Amino acid sequence: MPIKSSRFDLTLNVDTSTRHRLAVLAIVLLALVLRLSLLDSKSLWLDETVSLQQAQESGKAIVAQRWDPPPPASHLFLHTWIDLGQSEWVLRFPSALFGGLSILILYWLAQTAQSSRLSLWAAGLLAVDPIHIWYSQEVRMYAIVTFLGLAGVYFTLQLLRRSGWIDWLGYILAFALASYFDYGGLALWILVLMAATFVMSWRRDWTRAKLVMWWSAQIATALLYVPWWPKAFDAFAFLTEGHIVRLIAEGAARLGLPLETQDVSRLIILLGAVTIGVALSIAIRYLRQRTPRLTTTPGLHRLLWPILVGYGVWLLLAAVPRLYSVKRQLVVIAPYVVLAAAAALISIRRHGYAYGLVVAAVGIAGLNLVVWPKEDWRSAASLVAHESRPGDAIAFQPAYASIPFDYYYDTSAGKARALDSKSGPEGAGGRVWLVIREADQANGSETSLKEITQSKTVVGQWDFYQVKVSLLQ
């Protein structure tokens, strides 16, 4: 099928007409409407209530916490925000707001390519992107980190183009805040640093002013993150602790070097960073000797269909009602996925494909908004509150399933009280309501809870989405 690869507007022709401004405004408003629609229709799920519970601690306790992996900025922000209320709508509003504002940042980012069509298409695709909408309706850090990372990328391009102090400050604040909200923001900063340094060196676009502004911005961002570097290393060390790390630690111990596995992991991270830096330096030196300059559009037409196929896979992934642990890591790259898709869509002759993908995105977004629920703790807690009797007990599998349940459980209406699983079977003389989070059901339960369930008979069972409630007597 014929492909047209020269439809990018490479001249400075940014449309500033009233019609163009109205189109941008309409896209941003559409994004906000989609993200604010049905904002409280789904129950808070486990991770959201964990964030709320952590935010209810003191600021000092939040900074010192170790049981919820993200850096502290998200919980500190929520700690202040919950003074306005703790309803589902209020708790999710910041994510929806920053999710909607991300569309405007992406529009400005795409405008740096000096193409009005590209900026409008990119903003429009992100406005209806199902994964981005989903995580713009969660009491978690993902939408805010995506916004901050996108702002950081925008200021990166501006800093390298014009070396202004406002862009320098914006770069530092955006990436420092993104790194404090989530380790995904830290990873994005490092990735942007490596990519921008590589490309600028390859193109030989460095001037003395740009070098000073660029590296001073990196130093300032790193210095702002110094208070959290030790805990960041601990988090990365935990993720990299595997069989090889343990073997290295055991080998070091035999040589008389008292290295713990975390120490080995930190050394691997540092050596990896140095290795990447050296490899980049060698690659840049080699490429500068072999290639005078980087061509502006190297075989762009060959990438169009792979990009569009990849975007189709992205939409299919969004339609799957599971895989949340995967998709929440990918949402930070959603703006760049749709930006690449927009560049490909405006470069093909047959616009039916473009509109078909847009319709698919809107349909999947609607499916996620209306059909796919989150863990239904609201219904489970309501059932126990209305059906329980005085003297009933509530047991949870796993124990932390009580966190989302307690958010919805009406203690004034419900007569059952939580059962301490350590108290053993003798603590459950009457009826027991067993509340199970199905995602963790395969992990088993505490020995005392097994004894309780084995000594009683199931007289009722109710299944809600990802939550099972059983009545034992």
Short mmCIF file of C-alpha atoms in Angstrom, two decimals:
data_model
loop_
_atom_site.label_atom_id
_atom_site.label_comp_id
_atom_site.label_asym_id
_atom_site.label_seq_id
_atom_site.Cartn_x
_atom_site.Cartn_y
_atom_site.Cartn_z
CA MET A 1 0.00 0.00 0.00
CA PRO A 2 1.44 3.38 -0.95
CA ILE A 3 2.87 5.47 1.83
CA LYS A 4 3.58 9.14 1.74
CA SER A 5 6.51 10.05 3.96
CA SER A 6 6.96 13.73 3.23
CA ARG A 7 3.86 15.24 4.72
CA PHE A 8 5.53 16.72 7.76
CA ASP A 9 5.49 20.47 7.73
CA LEU A 10 9.16 21.35 8.23
CA THR A 11 8.70 25.10 8.02
CA LEU A 12 7.68 27.36 10.86
CA ASN A 13 3.95 27.56 10.18
CA VAL A 14 2.40 27.08 13.64
CA ASP A 15 -1.27 27.87 13.28
CA THR A 16 -2.29 30.50 15.80
CA SER A 17 -5.74 31.13 14.36
CA THR A 18 -8.85 31.22 16.50
CA ARG A 19 -10.00 27.98 14.93
CA HIS A 20 -6.79 26.26 15.95
CA ARG A 21 -6.98 27.56 19.51
CA LEU A 22 -10.58 26.38 19.78
CA ALA A 23 -9.54 22.92 18.57
CA VAL A 24 -6.85 22.72 21.26
CA LEU A 25 -9.30 23.89 23.91
CA ALA A 26 -11.88 21.33 22.78
CA ILE A 27 -9.33 18.50 22.97
CA VAL A 28 -8.22 19.47 26.49
CA LEU A 29 -11.84 19.80 27.65
CA LEU A 30 -12.63 16.39 26.12
CA ALA A 31 -9.69 14.90 27.99
CA LEU A 32 -10.86 16.38 31.29
CA VAL A 33 -14.45 15.22 30.72
CA LEU A 34 -13.30 11.64 30.00
CA ARG A 35 -11.11 11.58 33.07
CA LEU A 36 -13.66 13.13 35.41
CA SER A 37 -16.56 11.02 34.11
CA LEU A 38 -17.62 8.20 36.44
CA LEU A 39 -14.68 9.11 38.67
CA ASP A 40 -16.32 7.58 41.74
CA SER A 41 -18.27 4.81 40.01
CA LYS A 42 -15.67 2.14 40.84
CA SER A 43 -14.47 1.06 44.26
CA LEU A 44 -11.04 2.03 45.44
CA TRP A 45 -8.84 -1.02 45.05
CA LEU A 46 -6.08 -2.28 47.33
CA ASP A 47 -3.23 -0.04 46.14
CA GLU A 48 -5.39 3.07 46.29
CA THR A 49 -6.42 2.43 49.88
CA VAL A 50 -2.81 1.64 50.79
CA SER A 51 -1.88 5.08 49.46
CA LEU A 52 -4.64 6.63 51.53
CA GLN A 53 -3.58 4.78 54.66
CA GLN A 54 0.02 5.86 54.19
CA ALA A 55 -1.05 9.49 53.54
CA GLN A 56 -2.88 9.52 56.88
CA GLU A 57 0.46 9.13 58.69
CA SER A 58 2.57 12.08 59.79
CA GLY A 59 4.97 13.66 57.32
CA LYS A 60 7.95 12.24 59.22
CA ALA A 61 6.46 8.74 59.16
CA ILE A 62 5.77 9.00 55.41
CA VAL A 63 9.39 9.89 54.66
CA ALA A 64 10.64 7.08 56.91
CA GLN A 65 8.25 4.43 55.55
CA ARG A 66 9.59 1.24 54.03
CA TRP A 67 6.52 -0.89 53.42
CA ASP A 68 5.16 0.95 50.35
CA PRO A 69 7.91 1.15 47.70
CA PRO A 70 7.38 4.55 45.95
CA PRO A 71 9.35 7.65 47.02
CA PRO A 72 7.52 9.97 49.46
CA ALA A 73 6.27 12.86 47.28
CA SER A 74 3.04 11.11 46.26
CA HIS A 75 2.03 10.31 49.85
CA LEU A 76 3.12 13.74 51.10
CA PHE A 77 0.96 15.39 48.45
CA LEU A 78 -1.98 13.16 49.33
CA HIS A 79 -1.35 13.85 53.03
CA THR A 80 -2.16 17.51 52.37
CA TRP A 81 -4.89 16.84 49.83
CA ILE A 82 -7.05 14.65 52.09
CA ASP A 83 -7.79 17.70 54.25
CA LEU A 84 -10.33 18.51 51.51
CA GLY A 85 -12.06 15.15 51.92
CA GLN A 86 -11.59 11.42 51.57
CA SER A 87 -14.37 10.45 49.18
CA GLU A 88 -13.45 8.52 46.04
CA TRP A 89 -14.10 11.56 43.83
CA VAL A 90 -11.95 13.91 45.91
CA LEU A 91 -9.12 11.39 46.24
CA ARG A 92 -9.00 10.70 42.50
CA PHE A 93 -9.41 14.29 41.33
CA PRO A 94 -5.67 15.25 41.30
CA SER A 95 -4.85 12.33 39.00
CA ALA A 96 -7.70 13.27 36.67
CA LEU A 97 -6.62 16.92 36.63
CA PHE A 98 -2.95 16.21 35.91
CA GLY A 99 -3.99 13.60 33.36
CA GLY A 100 -6.02 16.21 31.51
CA LEU A 101 -3.24 18.80 31.71
CA SER A 102 -0.81 16.29 30.21
CA ILE A 103 -2.64 16.71 26.90
CA LEU A 104 -1.74 20.40 26.86
CA ILE A 105 1.93 19.66 27.65
CA LEU A 106 2.05 17.05 24.85
CA TYR A 107 0.55 19.61 22.46
CA TRP A 108 3.32 22.09 23.30
CA LEU A 109 5.92 19.33 22.99
CA ALA A 110 4.66 18.34 19.54
CA GLN A 111 4.66 22.01 18.50
CA THR A 112 8.47 21.95 18.73
CA ALA A 113 8.32 19.87 15.52
CA GLN A 114 6.72 22.97 13.92
CA SER A 115 3.71 21.02 12.68
CA SER A 116 0.20 22.03 13.74
CA ARG A 117 -1.31 18.80 12.41
CA LEU A 118 1.12 16.69 14.42
CA SER A 119 0.44 18.59 17.65
CA LEU A 120 -3.35 18.34 17.25
CA TRP A 121 -3.26 14.63 16.40
CA ALA A 122 -0.91 13.84 19.28
CA ALA A 123 -3.04 15.76 21.77
CA GLY A 124 -6.20 14.14 20.44
CA LEU A 125 -4.81 10.60 20.66
CA LEU A 126 -3.62 11.10 24.23
CA ALA A 127 -7.00 12.61 25.17
CA VAL A 128 -8.73 9.34 24.26
CA ASP A 129 -5.90 6.93 25.16
CA PRO A 130 -7.46 4.13 27.27
CA ILE A 131 -4.41 3.37 29.43
CA HIS A 132 -3.81 7.03 30.20
CA ILE A 133 -7.49 7.56 31.09
CA TRP A 134 -7.51 4.50 33.37
CA TYR A 135 -4.54 5.65 35.42
CA SER A 136 -5.87 9.20 35.48
CA GLN A 137 -8.64 7.78 37.66
CA GLU A 138 -6.49 6.22 40.39
CA VAL A 139 -5.38 7.44 43.81
CA ARG A 140 -1.80 6.70 42.84
CA MET A 141 1.16 8.62 41.43
CA TYR A 142 1.08 7.40 37.83
CA ALA A 143 -0.80 10.27 36.15
CA ILE A 144 1.18 12.92 38.03
CA VAL A 145 4.52 11.27 37.18
CA THR A 146 3.49 11.07 33.53
CA PHE A 147 2.66 14.80 33.60
CA LEU A 148 5.95 15.74 35.27
CA GLY A 149 7.99 13.50 32.97
CA LEU A 150 6.28 15.00 29.93
CA ALA A 151 7.04 18.49 31.21
CA GLY A 152 10.65 17.43 31.72
CA VAL A 153 10.93 16.21 28.13
CA TYR A 154 9.39 19.46 26.88
CA PHE A 155 11.87 21.56 28.86
CA THR A 156 14.68 19.29 27.63
CA LEU A 157 13.94 20.19 24.01
CA GLN A 158 13.57 23.87 24.84
CA LEU A 159 16.78 23.90 26.89
CA LEU A 160 18.75 22.34 24.04
CA ARG A 161 17.23 24.69 21.50
CA ARG A 162 17.52 28.08 23.19
CA SER A 163 19.38 27.55 26.51
CA GLY A 164 17.03 29.79 28.52
CA TRP A 165 17.07 30.03 32.29
CA ILE A 166 13.31 29.36 32.52
CA ASP A 167 13.79 26.12 30.57
CA TRP A 168 16.78 25.25 32.79
CA LEU A 169 14.71 25.74 35.94
CA GLY A 170 11.70 23.92 34.47
CA TYR A 171 13.88 20.93 33.55
CA ILE A 172 15.30 20.66 37.06
CA LEU A 173 11.98 21.01 38.87
CA ALA A 174 10.10 18.65 36.53
CA PHE A 175 12.57 15.76 36.71
CA ALA A 176 13.41 16.24 40.40
CA LEU A 177 9.71 16.13 41.31
CA ALA A 178 9.06 13.20 38.95
CA SER A 179 11.90 11.27 40.61
CA TYR A 180 10.45 11.95 44.07
CA PHE A 181 6.99 10.82 42.98
CA ASP A 182 8.03 7.49 41.50
CA TYR A 183 11.11 5.58 40.42
CA GLY A 184 9.64 5.59 36.92
CA GLY A 185 10.26 9.34 36.90
CA LEU A 186 13.87 8.75 37.92
CA ALA A 187 14.29 6.18 35.12
CA LEU A 188 12.79 8.61 32.60
CA TRP A 189 15.20 11.38 33.67
CA ILE A 190 18.21 9.07 33.23
CA LEU A 191 16.90 7.87 29.85
CA VAL A 192 16.34 11.44 28.61
CA LEU A 193 19.79 12.46 29.87
CA MET A 194 21.46 9.63 27.95
CA ALA A 195 19.41 10.06 24.77
CA ALA A 196 19.77 13.85 24.58
CA THR A 197 23.50 13.73 25.28
CA PHE A 198 23.97 11.05 22.63
CA VAL A 199 21.94 12.78 19.93
CA MET A 200 23.41 16.22 20.55
CA SER A 201 26.94 14.80 20.46
CA TRP A 202 26.23 12.84 17.31
CA ARG A 203 24.80 15.90 15.60
CA ARG A 204 27.65 18.07 16.91
CA ASP A 205 25.14 20.61 18.16
CA TRP A 206 26.89 21.40 21.42
CA THR A 207 27.99 24.95 22.03
CA ARG A 208 29.77 26.17 25.14
CA ALA A 209 26.55 27.80 26.40
CA LYS A 210 24.53 24.63 25.84
CA LEU A 211 27.12 22.45 27.53
CA VAL A 212 27.17 24.67 30.62
CA MET A 213 23.38 24.86 30.85
CA TRP A 214 22.91 21.15 30.17
CA TRP A 215 25.39 19.71 32.64
CA SER A 216 24.62 22.26 35.34
CA ALA A 217 20.97 21.19 35.05
CA GLN A 218 21.99 17.53 35.54
CA ILE A 219 24.13 18.37 38.57
CA ALA A 220 21.36 20.47 40.13
CA THR A 221 18.76 17.71 39.57
CA ALA A 222 21.07 15.08 41.08
CA LEU A 223 21.83 17.30 44.09
CA LEU A 224 18.11 17.77 44.76
CA TYR A 225 17.75 13.99 44.82
CA VAL A 226 20.71 13.43 47.17
CA PRO A 227 18.48 13.02 50.30
CA TRP A 228 16.72 10.06 48.66
CA TRP A 229 19.63 8.39 46.85
CA PRO A 230 20.32 5.90 49.71
CA LYS A 231 16.72 4.65 49.71
CA ALA A 232 16.67 4.61 45.91
CA PHE A 233 19.75 2.39 45.99
CA ASP A 234 18.01 0.13 48.51
CA ALA A 235 14.98 -0.15 46.23
CA PHE A 236 17.10 -0.95 43.18
CA ALA A 237 19.20 -3.36 45.22
CA PHE A 238 16.04 -5.19 46.27
CA LEU A 239 14.97 -5.48 42.63
CA THR A 240 18.36 -6.77 41.51
CA GLU A 241 18.88 -9.29 44.32
CA GLY A 242 18.92 -12.59 42.49
CA HIS A 243 20.86 -15.82 42.27
CA ILE A 244 23.92 -14.23 40.63
CA VAL A 245 24.07 -11.49 43.28
CA ARG A 246 23.96 -14.07 46.06
CA LEU A 247 26.71 -16.11 44.39
CA ILE A 248 28.92 -13.00 44.17
CA ALA A 249 28.27 -12.19 47.84
CA GLU A 250 29.12 -15.78 48.86
CA GLY A 251 32.29 -15.70 46.77
CA ALA A 252 33.33 -12.39 48.34
CA ALA A 253 32.74 -13.84 51.81
CA ARG A 254 35.05 -16.78 51.02
CA LEU A 255 37.71 -14.24 50.02
CA GLY A 256 37.28 -12.46 53.33
CA LEU A 257 35.22 -9.54 51.96
CA PRO A 258 32.10 -9.06 54.15
CA LEU A 259 29.71 -7.97 51.39
CA GLU A 260 25.95 -8.24 51.80
CA THR A 261 23.74 -8.85 48.79
CA GLN A 262 22.58 -5.21 48.87
CA ASP A 263 26.21 -4.07 48.78
CA VAL A 264 26.80 -6.24 45.71
CA SER A 265 23.67 -4.86 44.06
CA ARG A 266 24.80 -1.27 44.68
CA LEU A 267 28.20 -2.05 43.16
CA ILE A 268 26.51 -3.59 40.12
CA ILE A 269 24.35 -0.48 39.68
CA LEU A 270 27.36 1.85 39.94
CA LEU A 271 29.49 -0.28 37.60
CA GLY A 272 26.58 -0.48 35.17
CA ALA A 273 26.21 3.31 35.15
CA VAL A 274 29.96 3.77 34.56
CA THR A 275 29.91 1.14 31.80
CA ILE A 276 27.02 2.82 30.03
CA GLY A 277 28.80 6.18 30.26
CA VAL A 278 32.02 4.80 28.83
CA ALA A 279 30.13 2.93 26.07
CA LEU A 280 28.27 6.10 25.10
CA SER A 281 31.51 8.08 24.97
CA ILE A 282 33.17 5.49 22.73
CA ALA A 283 30.08 5.25 20.50
CA ILE A 284 29.85 9.01 20.11
CA ARG A 285 33.55 9.28 19.28
CA TYR A 286 33.27 6.48 16.72
CA LEU A 287 30.13 7.84 15.09
CA ARG A 288 31.54 11.34 14.85
CA GLN A 289 34.50 9.91 12.95
CA ARG A 290 32.36 7.85 10.59
CA THR A 291 29.27 10.07 10.13
CA PRO A 292 29.50 13.84 9.49
CA ARG A 293 25.98 14.59 10.66
CA LEU A 294 22.81 12.76 11.56
CA THR A 295 20.36 12.91 8.66
CA THR A 296 17.04 14.53 9.54
CA THR A 297 14.65 11.80 8.34
CA PRO A 298 16.51 8.46 8.01
CA GLY A 299 14.10 6.15 6.20
CA LEU A 300 11.05 7.48 7.99
CA HIS A 301 8.69 5.75 5.57
CA ARG A 302 10.02 2.36 6.67
CA LEU A 303 8.95 3.00 10.26
CA LEU A 304 5.36 4.08 9.65
CA TRP A 305 3.65 0.72 9.52
CA PRO A 306 5.65 -0.83 12.40
CA ILE A 307 4.68 2.21 14.49
CA LEU A 308 1.01 1.82 13.60
CA VAL A 309 1.10 -1.92 14.32
CA GLY A 310 2.74 -1.17 17.65
CA TYR A 311 0.02 1.37 18.44
CA GLY A 312 -2.61 -1.24 17.61
CA VAL A 313 -0.95 -3.64 20.06
CA TRP A 314 -0.94 -0.83 22.63
CA LEU A 315 -4.71 -0.46 22.25
CA LEU A 316 -5.24 -4.22 22.51
CA LEU A 317 -3.22 -4.23 25.73
CA ALA A 318 -5.49 -1.48 27.07
CA ALA A 319 -8.54 -3.64 26.33
CA VAL A 320 -7.31 -6.49 28.56
CA PRO A 321 -9.04 -6.15 31.98
CA ARG A 322 -5.98 -7.47 33.83
CA LEU A 323 -2.20 -6.98 33.54
CA TYR A 324 -2.37 -3.89 35.77
CA SER A 325 1.13 -4.48 37.11
CA VAL A 326 2.39 -4.19 33.52
CA LYS A 327 0.22 -1.33 32.33
CA ARG A 328 0.92 0.91 35.32
CA GLN A 329 4.62 0.76 34.43
CA LEU A 330 3.87 1.63 30.80
CA VAL A 331 1.58 4.61 31.35
CA VAL A 332 4.58 6.93 31.75
CA ILE A 333 5.45 6.30 28.07
CA ALA A 334 1.86 6.74 26.83
CA PRO A 335 2.49 10.32 25.54
CA TYR A 336 5.43 9.17 23.42
CA VAL A 337 3.55 6.16 22.07
CA VAL A 338 0.71 8.37 20.83
CA LEU A 339 3.17 11.01 19.56
CA ALA A 340 4.85 8.39 17.38
CA ALA A 341 1.44 7.09 16.28
CA ALA A 342 0.32 10.64 15.40
CA ALA A 343 3.46 11.19 13.30
CA ALA A 344 2.76 7.96 11.41
CA LEU A 345 -0.96 8.63 10.98
CA ILE A 346 -0.51 12.04 9.35
CA SER A 347 2.05 10.55 6.97
CA ILE A 348 -0.05 7.84 5.30
CA ARG A 349 -2.37 8.40 2.37
CA ARG A 350 -5.32 6.32 3.54
CA HIS A 351 -6.91 8.23 6.39
CA GLY A 352 -9.39 5.43 7.03
CA TYR A 353 -6.74 3.66 9.08
CA ALA A 354 -6.22 6.78 11.15
CA TYR A 355 -9.87 7.25 11.92
CA GLY A 356 -10.29 3.52 12.55
CA LEU A 357 -7.58 3.59 15.21
CA VAL A 358 -9.15 6.66 16.81
CA VAL A 359 -12.54 4.93 16.93
CA ALA A 360 -10.87 1.85 18.46
CA ALA A 361 -9.18 4.01 21.11
CA VAL A 362 -12.47 5.72 22.00
CA GLY A 363 -14.30 2.39 22.13
CA ILE A 364 -11.73 0.76 24.40
CA ALA A 365 -11.66 3.84 26.63
CA GLY A 366 -15.44 3.60 26.95
CA LEU A 367 -15.15 -0.12 27.71
CA ASN A 368 -12.68 0.61 30.51
CA LEU A 369 -14.81 3.44 31.90
CA VAL A 370 -18.18 1.68 31.87
CA VAL A 371 -17.65 -2.09 31.79
CA TRP A 372 -14.41 -3.12 33.48
CA PRO A 373 -14.65 -2.62 37.26
CA LYS A 374 -11.95 -2.43 39.88
CA GLU A 375 -11.86 -4.67 42.95
CA ASP A 376 -15.39 -4.38 44.31
CA TRP A 377 -14.71 -3.76 48.00
CA ARG A 378 -17.71 -1.44 48.19
CA SER A 379 -20.20 -4.25 47.51
CA ALA A 380 -18.36 -6.74 49.73
CA ALA A 381 -18.30 -4.37 52.71
CA SER A 382 -21.95 -3.40 52.16
CA LEU A 383 -23.01 -7.07 52.19
CA VAL A 384 -21.23 -7.82 55.47
CA ALA A 385 -22.52 -4.61 57.07
CA HIS A 386 -26.15 -5.41 56.26
CA GLU A 387 -26.14 -9.19 56.75
CA SER A 388 -23.98 -9.52 59.84
CA ARG A 389 -25.30 -10.25 63.34
CA PRO A 390 -24.03 -9.30 66.79
CA GLY A 391 -21.09 -11.52 67.70
CA ASP A 392 -20.06 -12.22 64.09
CA ALA A 393 -16.37 -12.00 63.27
CA ILE A 394 -14.58 -10.97 60.06
CA ALA A 395 -11.40 -12.69 58.87
CA PHE A 396 -9.28 -11.59 55.90
CA GLN A 397 -7.13 -13.46 53.44
CA PRO A 398 -4.52 -12.07 53.15
CA ALA A 399 -4.50 -9.91 56.29
CA TYR A 400 -3.96 -6.66 54.35
CA ALA A 401 -7.28 -7.20 52.54
CA SER A 402 -8.72 -5.44 55.59
CA ILE A 403 -7.31 -2.11 54.31
CA PRO A 404 -9.70 -1.63 51.34
CA PHE A 405 -12.53 -3.41 53.20
CA ASP A 406 -12.32 -1.06 56.19
CA TYR A 407 -12.54 1.99 53.91
CA TYR A 408 -16.09 0.95 52.95
CA TYR A 409 -17.26 -0.97 56.01
CA ASP A 410 -19.96 0.92 57.87
CA THR A 411 -19.21 0.16 61.50
CA SER A 412 -22.47 1.81 62.61
CA ALA A 413 -24.54 -0.57 60.47
CA GLY A 414 -22.35 -3.66 60.59
CA LYS A 415 -22.38 -5.79 63.71
CA ALA A 416 -19.39 -7.98 62.83
CA ARG A 417 -15.96 -7.06 64.10
CA ALA A 418 -12.56 -7.93 62.73
CA LEU A 419 -11.10 -11.21 63.98
CA ASP A 420 -7.45 -11.31 64.94
CA SER A 421 -6.18 -14.36 63.07
CA LYS A 422 -3.54 -14.90 65.77
CA SER A 423 -6.23 -15.63 68.33
CA GLY A 424 -6.84 -19.05 66.83
CA PRO A 425 -10.08 -21.02 66.42
CA GLU A 426 -11.20 -20.27 69.95
CA GLY A 427 -11.58 -16.60 68.98
CA ALA A 428 -14.24 -17.46 66.40
CA GLY A 429 -16.97 -19.12 68.39
CA GLY A 430 -19.85 -17.87 66.25
CA ARG A 431 -20.22 -17.05 62.58
CA VAL A 432 -17.21 -15.86 60.61
CA TRP A 433 -17.26 -13.74 57.48
CA LEU A 434 -14.22 -14.69 55.41
CA VAL A 435 -13.21 -11.91 52.97
CA ILE A 436 -10.72 -13.02 50.33
CA ARG A 437 -8.81 -10.95 47.79
CA GLU A 438 -8.81 -13.37 44.87
CA ALA A 439 -5.56 -12.05 43.37
CA ASP A 440 -3.75 -13.29 46.50
CA GLN A 441 -5.84 -16.39 47.17
CA ALA A 442 -3.18 -18.71 45.78
CA ASN A 443 -0.69 -17.43 48.33
CA GLY A 444 -2.44 -19.34 51.10
CA SER A 445 -3.30 -17.97 54.53
CA GLU A 446 -2.06 -17.94 58.08
CA THR A 447 -2.11 -21.26 59.93
CA SER A 448 -4.61 -20.01 62.51
CA LEU A 449 -6.97 -18.85 59.75
CA LYS A 450 -6.81 -22.26 58.11
CA GLU A 451 -7.73 -23.85 61.43
CA ILE A 452 -10.71 -21.52 61.75
CA THR A 453 -12.00 -22.29 58.26
CA GLN A 454 -11.47 -26.04 58.65
CA SER A 455 -13.49 -26.12 61.87
CA LYS A 456 -16.53 -24.47 60.27
CA THR A 457 -18.89 -25.06 57.35
CA VAL A 458 -19.55 -22.64 54.53
CA VAL A 459 -23.23 -21.64 54.65
CA GLY A 460 -23.09 -18.80 52.14
CA GLN A 461 -20.80 -17.48 49.45
CA TRP A 462 -20.84 -14.31 47.35
CA ASP A 463 -18.52 -13.41 44.48
CA PHE A 464 -17.74 -9.82 43.61
CA TYR A 465 -15.13 -8.62 41.16
CA GLN A 466 -11.77 -9.87 42.51
CA VAL A 467 -13.31 -10.21 46.01
CA LYS A 468 -14.96 -13.31 47.50
CA VAL A 469 -17.03 -13.31 50.67
CA SER A 470 -17.88 -16.55 52.50
CA LEU A 471 -20.04 -17.02 55.59
CA LEU A 472 -18.84 -19.82 57.86
CA GLN A 473 -20.70 -21.32 60.82
#
